[in-house]
Coordinates of C-alpha atoms and ligand atoms in Angstrom, one line a residue:
X1 CA 99.1 116.2 99.7
X2 CA 102.6 117.6 98.8
X3 CA 104.7 118.6 101.8
X4 CA 105.2 122.3 101.9
X5 CA 108.7 123.3 100.8
X6 CA 111.2 124.3 103.7
X7 CA 111.8 128.0 103.8
X8 CA 115.4 127.7 103.2
X9 CA 115.1 125.4 100.2
X10 CA 112.5 127.8 98.9
X11 CA 114.8 130.9 99.2
X12 CA 117.6 128.8 97.6
X13 CA 115.3 127.8 94.7
X14 CA 114.2 131.5 94.3
X15 CA 117.8 132.6 94.0
X16 CA 118.8 129.9 91.5
X17 CA 115.7 130.8 89.3
X18 CA 116.9 134.5 89.5
X19 CA 120.4 133.4 88.1
X20 CA 122.3 133.6 91.3
X21 CA 124.5 131.0 93.0
X22 CA 123.7 128.8 96.0
X23 CA 126.0 127.0 98.4
X24 CA 124.6 123.6 98.3
X25 CA 125.4 120.8 100.9
X26 CA 126.2 117.4 99.5
X27 CA 127.5 114.3 101.4
X28 CA 130.9 114.7 99.8
X29 CA 131.7 118.6 100.0
X30 CA 129.6 121.7 99.6
X31 CA 129.0 122.7 95.9
X32 CA 128.5 126.1 94.4
X33 CA 125.4 125.5 92.3
X34 CA 123.7 127.2 89.3
X35 CA 120.8 126.1 87.0
X36 CA 122.4 124.3 83.9
X37 CA 120.0 126.3 81.6
X38 CA 121.2 129.8 82.9
X39 CA 124.4 130.5 81.3
X40 CA 125.1 133.7 82.9
X41 CA 124.8 132.0 86.2
X42 CA 127.1 129.1 85.2
X43 CA 129.6 131.7 83.9
X44 CA 129.4 133.4 87.3
X45 CA 130.6 130.0 89.0
X46 CA 133.8 130.3 87.0
X47 CA 134.2 134.0 87.9
X48 CA 133.5 133.7 91.6
X49 CA 135.6 130.7 92.0
X50 CA 138.3 132.2 89.9
X51 CA 138.3 129.0 88.0
X52 CA 139.8 128.5 84.6
X53 CA 137.2 127.5 81.9
X54 CA 139.2 124.3 80.8
X55 CA 138.0 122.7 84.1
X56 CA 134.5 121.1 83.5
X57 CA 131.7 121.2 86.1
X58 CA 129.5 118.3 87.3
X59 CA 125.8 118.3 86.7
X60 CA 123.7 117.3 89.7
X61 CA 120.5 115.5 89.1
X62 CA 117.8 114.2 91.4
X63 CA 116.5 111.0 89.4
X64 CA 117.6 108.7 86.7
X65 CA 115.0 110.0 84.6
X66 CA 116.7 113.5 84.8
X67 CA 120.2 111.9 84.2
X68 CA 118.8 110.6 80.8
X69 CA 118.0 114.2 79.8
X70 CA 121.7 115.2 79.9
X71 CA 123.4 112.3 78.2
X72 CA 122.7 110.8 74.8
X73 CA 123.7 107.3 76.0
X74 CA 122.4 105.6 79.0
X75 CA 123.4 102.1 78.8
X76 CA 123.2 98.9 81.0
X77 CA 126.5 99.7 82.8
X78 CA 125.2 103.2 83.7
X79 CA 122.0 101.8 85.1
X80 CA 123.8 99.2 87.0
X81 CA 126.1 101.7 88.6
X82 CA 123.3 104.2 89.3
X83 CA 121.3 101.2 91.0
X84 CA 124.4 100.4 93.1
X85 CA 126.0 103.8 94.0
X86 CA 123.2 106.6 93.5
X87 CA 122.4 108.7 95.4
X88 CA 126.1 108.8 96.4
X89 CA 129.6 109.9 95.9
X90 CA 129.9 108.6 92.3
X91 CA 130.1 110.9 89.2
X92 CA 129.7 109.1 85.8
X93 CA 131.2 110.8 82.8
X94 CA 128.9 110.0 79.8
X95 CA 128.3 111.4 76.3
X96 CA 127.0 114.9 76.6
X97 CA 123.5 115.8 75.4
X98 CA 122.9 119.2 73.7
X99 CA 120.7 120.3 76.9
X100 CA 124.1 120.7 78.6
X101 CA 126.1 123.8 77.4
X102 CA 129.8 123.4 76.3
X103 CA 130.7 126.0 79.0
X104 CA 129.7 123.3 81.6
X105 CA 131.8 120.6 80.0
X106 CA 134.8 122.8 79.0
X107 CA 134.0 121.9 75.3
X108 CA 134.2 118.2 76.0
X109 CA 131.9 115.7 74.2
X110 CA 131.1 114.2 77.5
X111 CA 129.4 115.3 80.9
X112 CA 130.0 114.4 84.5
X113 CA 126.7 113.5 86.2
X114 CA 126.0 112.8 90.0
X115 CA 123.0 112.2 92.1
X116 CA 123.9 113.5 95.5
X117 CA 122.6 111.7 98.7
X118 CA 122.2 114.8 100.9
X119 CA 118.6 115.3 101.4
X120 CA 118.9 119.1 101.1
X121 CA 120.6 118.8 97.7
X122 CA 118.0 116.3 96.5
X123 CA 115.2 118.5 97.7
X124 CA 116.7 121.6 95.9
X125 CA 117.3 120.0 92.7
X126 CA 113.6 118.6 92.8
X127 CA 112.2 122.0 93.6
X128 CA 114.0 123.7 90.8
X129 CA 113.2 121.0 88.4
X130 CA 116.4 121.5 86.3
X131 CA 119.8 120.0 86.9
X132 CA 122.4 122.1 88.8
X133 CA 126.0 122.6 87.8
X134 CA 128.2 122.7 90.8
X135 CA 131.7 122.5 91.5
X136 CA 133.2 122.3 95.1
X137 CA 132.5 125.6 96.7
X138 CA 136.1 127.0 97.3
X139 CA 138.3 129.2 95.4
X140 CA 140.3 127.5 92.6
X141 CA 143.1 125.4 93.8
X142 CA 142.2 125.8 97.6
X143 CA 140.8 123.4 100.3
X144 CA 137.2 122.2 99.6
X145 CA 134.5 123.0 102.0
X146 CA 132.9 120.5 104.2
X147 CA 130.7 122.8 106.3
X148 CA 128.5 125.8 105.5
X149 CA 130.8 128.0 107.6
X150 CA 133.8 127.0 105.3
X151 CA 131.8 128.1 102.3
X152 CA 130.8 131.4 103.8
X153 CA 134.3 132.1 104.8
X154 CA 135.4 131.4 101.1
X155 CA 132.8 133.7 99.4
X156 CA 132.7 136.6 102.0
X157 CA 132.5 139.2 99.2
X158 CA 130.4 137.3 96.8
X159 CA 126.6 137.1 96.4
X160 CA 126.3 133.5 97.4
X161 CA 123.4 132.2 99.6
X162 CA 124.6 129.2 101.6
X163 CA 122.3 126.5 102.8
X164 CA 123.1 125.1 106.2
X165 CA 123.3 121.4 105.8
X166 CA 125.7 120.4 108.6
X167 CA 129.0 118.6 108.3
X168 CA 129.6 116.6 105.0
X169 CA 129.6 112.9 105.9
X170 CA 132.0 111.7 103.1
X171 CA 134.2 114.7 103.2
X172 CA 136.1 114.1 100.0
X173 CA 134.8 114.8 96.5
X174 CA 133.0 112.0 94.5
X175 CA 134.8 109.3 92.4
X176 CA 134.9 110.3 89.0
X177 CA 134.4 107.6 86.5
X178 CA 134.8 107.7 82.8
X179 CA 132.4 105.2 81.3
X180 CA 132.0 104.1 77.7
X181 CA 129.7 101.3 76.5
X182 CA 130.4 99.6 73.4
X183 CA 129.1 96.3 71.9
X184 CA 127.5 95.6 75.4
X185 CA 130.8 96.0 77.2
X186 CA 131.6 98.6 79.7
X187 CA 135.1 100.3 79.5
X188 CA 135.8 102.5 82.4
X189 CA 138.7 104.5 83.9
X190 CA 138.7 106.3 87.4
X191 CA 139.5 109.9 86.7
X192 CA 139.4 111.1 90.4
X193 CA 139.7 108.7 93.3
X194 CA 137.0 108.8 96.1
X195 CA 135.0 106.8 98.4
X196 CA 133.6 104.5 95.8
X197 CA 136.7 102.5 94.8
X198 CA 137.6 100.5 91.6
X199 CA 137.0 97.2 93.2
X200 CA 133.4 98.4 94.2
X201 CA 132.6 99.3 90.5
X202 CA 134.0 95.9 89.4
X203 CA 131.9 93.9 91.9
X204 CA 128.7 95.7 90.9
X205 CA 129.4 95.1 87.2
X206 CA 130.3 91.4 87.8
X207 CA 127.1 91.0 90.0
X208 CA 125.0 92.3 87.2
X209 CA 126.9 90.3 84.4
X210 CA 128.1 93.3 82.5
X211 CA 131.4 92.4 80.8
X212 CA 133.9 95.3 81.5
X213 CA 137.4 96.3 81.0
X214 CA 139.3 98.9 83.2
X215 CA 141.5 101.3 81.4
X216 CA 144.4 102.7 83.6
X217 CA 145.8 105.3 81.2
X218 CA 143.7 108.4 80.4
X219 CA 144.8 111.2 78.3
X220 CA 144.9 114.8 79.6
X221 CA 142.2 115.7 77.2
X222 CA 139.7 113.2 78.9
X223 CA 140.7 114.3 82.4
X224 CA 140.9 118.0 82.5
X225 CA 141.0 119.8 85.7
X226 CA 143.7 117.4 87.2
X227 CA 146.2 119.9 88.1
X228 CA 149.5 119.0 89.9
X229 CA 148.4 121.2 92.9
X230 CA 144.8 121.6 94.3
X231 CA 143.2 121.6 97.7
X232 CA 146.1 123.8 99.3
X233 CA 145.5 125.0 102.7
X234 CA 146.7 128.6 103.7
X235 CA 150.0 127.5 105.0
X236 CA 152.4 125.0 103.4
X237 CA 151.7 121.3 103.9
X238 CA 154.4 118.5 103.8
X239 CA 153.6 115.0 103.1
X240 CA 156.2 112.9 104.8
X241 CA 156.6 109.4 103.5
X242 CA 160.1 108.8 104.9
X243 CA 161.4 108.4 108.4
X244 CA 162.2 112.0 109.5
X245 CA 162.3 113.9 112.8
X246 CA 160.5 117.2 113.2
X247 CA 163.8 119.0 113.0
X248 CA 164.8 117.2 109.8
X249 CA 161.4 118.1 108.2
X250 CA 161.8 121.8 109.1
X251 CA 165.5 121.9 107.8
X252 CA 164.3 120.2 104.5
X253 CA 161.3 122.4 104.1
X254 CA 163.3 125.6 104.8
X255 CA 165.7 124.7 101.9
X256 CA 163.3 123.1 99.5
X257 CA 160.2 125.5 99.8
X258 CA 162.1 128.5 99.0
X259 CA 163.5 127.1 95.8
X260 CA 160.0 126.2 94.6
X261 CA 158.2 128.3 91.9
X262 CA 155.6 130.6 93.2
X263 CA 152.8 129.4 90.9
X264 CA 152.4 126.0 89.4
X265 CA 149.7 125.6 86.6
X266 CA 147.8 128.7 88.0
X267 CA 147.8 127.4 91.5
X268 CA 149.8 129.6 94.0
X269 CA 152.2 127.4 95.9
X270 CA 152.1 128.0 99.8
X271 CA 155.5 129.1 101.3
X272 CA 156.5 129.8 104.8
X273 CA 155.9 133.6 105.5
X274 CA 158.7 133.7 108.3
X275 CA 161.3 131.4 109.5
X276 CA 159.7 128.0 110.4
X277 CA 159.2 127.9 114.1
X278 CA 155.9 126.2 114.9
X279 CA 155.0 123.2 113.0
X280 CA 151.8 121.1 113.5
X281 CA 151.0 117.5 112.5
X282 CA 147.9 116.7 110.8
X283 CA 146.4 113.8 112.5
X284 CA 143.5 111.6 111.0
X285 CA 141.7 108.5 112.2
X286 CA 143.0 105.3 111.1
X287 CA 139.7 104.3 109.5
X288 CA 139.7 105.7 105.9
X289 CA 136.1 106.6 105.9
X290 CA 136.5 108.6 109.2
X291 CA 139.7 110.1 107.9
X292 CA 138.1 111.5 104.7
X293 CA 135.4 113.0 106.8
X294 CA 138.0 114.8 108.9
X295 CA 140.6 115.7 106.2
X296 CA 139.5 119.1 104.9
X297 CA 138.3 120.6 108.1
X298 CA 141.4 119.3 110.0
X299 CA 143.5 121.1 107.2
X300 CA 141.8 124.3 107.7
X301 CA 142.0 124.2 111.5
X302 CA 145.8 123.3 111.4
X303 CA 146.3 126.2 108.9
X304 CA 144.5 128.6 111.3
X305 CA 146.4 127.4 114.3
X306 CA 149.2 129.9 114.1
X307 CA 151.7 127.3 112.9
X308 CA 154.1 127.9 110.1
X309 CA 153.8 124.6 108.6
X310 CA 151.6 121.4 108.6
X311 CA 152.9 118.0 108.0
X312 CA 151.2 114.5 107.6
X313 CA 153.1 111.4 108.3
X314 CA 152.3 108.3 105.9
X315 CA 152.2 105.2 107.7
X316 CA 152.2 101.5 106.7
X317 CA 148.4 101.2 107.6
X318 CA 147.7 103.8 104.9
X319 CA 148.7 101.5 102.1
X320 CA 145.2 100.1 101.0
X321 CA 142.7 101.0 98.3
X322 CA 140.4 103.0 100.7
X323 CA 143.2 105.5 101.5
X324 CA 144.0 106.3 98.0
X325 CA 141.4 109.2 97.5
X326 CA 142.9 110.7 100.7
X327 CA 146.4 110.4 99.4
X328 CA 145.4 111.9 96.1
X329 CA 144.2 115.0 97.9
X330 CA 147.2 115.1 100.4
X331 CA 149.7 114.9 97.5
X332 CA 148.1 117.7 95.6
X333 CA 147.6 119.9 98.7
X334 CA 151.2 119.4 99.6
X335 CA 153.8 122.2 98.8
X336 CA 156.5 119.4 99.2
X337 CA 156.7 115.5 99.5
X338 CA 159.6 114.2 101.7
Ligands
TXA1 O1 131.7 115.4 95.1 C1 131.7 116.2 94.2 O2 132.0 115.8 93.0 C2 131.6 117.7 94.3 C3 130.1 117.9 94.8 C4 129.9 119.3 94.9 O3 129.3 117.1 94.0 N1 131.9 118.4 93.2 C5 133.1 118.5 92.6 O4 133.2 119.3 91.6 O5 134.2 118.1 93.3 P1 134.6 119.9 91.1 O6 134.3 120.9 90.0 O7 135.4 120.4 92.3 O8 135.2 118.8 90.4 C6 134.9 118.3 89.3 C7 135.9 117.6 88.5 C8 136.8 118.3 87.4 O9 137.8 119.0 87.9 C9 137.0 117.3 86.4 O10 138.3 116.8 86.9 C10 135.9 116.3 86.6 O11 135.3 116.5 87.8 N2 135.0 116.3 85.5 C11 133.8 116.9 85.4 N3 133.4 116.7 84.2 C12 134.0 116.0 83.4 C13 134.2 115.5 82.0 N4 133.1 115.7 81.2 N5 135.2 114.8 81.8 C14 136.2 114.5 82.6 N6 136.2 115.0 83.8 C15 135.3 115.7 84.3
MG2 MG1 136.9 121.2 93.4

């Protein structure tokens, strides 16, 4: 006998079916979901998020069968990577099928596909029976949400039903991989760094004896949505890479931040409201997996602590592949790098 659907999942499904948006927990960050076949709802994602239409959305699926309905080419490498990393924090960018409207892919011939591991996300997608388009559930350019409370605080004035799925276990967004398969060879690029790193991908392909090539350079066209600034907390964050005292950080920030433009690529740059008096250090665990889990919640907490400025100190222990995804976020969240 089929298990009866949990009341919250049923409510979320009904809202999605009615063309409304749902805050969906995933293991990376919470998403703001709509059915891919209800375009008014998809459009609503961009409106509510204040997100420009050139930034494509990820399509979330609950099975490989369903993934095959949104792409025109499911090759051996895609299957190997799905076997190794799905459900989980890996998005594969593959050729778009006509079932995915161009509004979702920002007019690109490709579509980002991911099978989330969070049981509530899986249940919801299964219940709806149609893939869900979902970006991270934050206003454009701001810090991504890793708890249901974060999502609620972000969309206080919008009609968004948020599923309570606890704190996100990964904590930073999925790795986005552009994958092309030609003559039985996989050619891939990492468009966004995340928990799954390049060497994990290479190891999986090697083990399955899939010949591959890694391409470093990717054109802006293939990697839209990669603005200089993103994930910004409500007060300025400074990424400190050099040996500086707290006073030196304050002095440099006072000078440089006021000279910065107010807006860069549509994202508002955070500047101190008053003279900088209280500054707070963002501290993260030394283990990269734990640090990613803490990152966004700690950024939000520091921003709400009454401080004028947050700083994060880069240390030699951070110089390894597993920290790259975190530094990608910190670099974009920072108003200034010293
Ligand atoms: O972990 C995640 O990926 C979360 C959860 C909710 O699944 N989602 C997420 O979505 O981070 P979002 O919209 O915040 O970031 C999606 C990014 C886009 O900004 C873009 O850079 C890339 O994924 N992307 C999506 N589709 C693409 C495509 N067809 N080609 C290239 N990049 C794509
Ligand atoms: Mg996002």
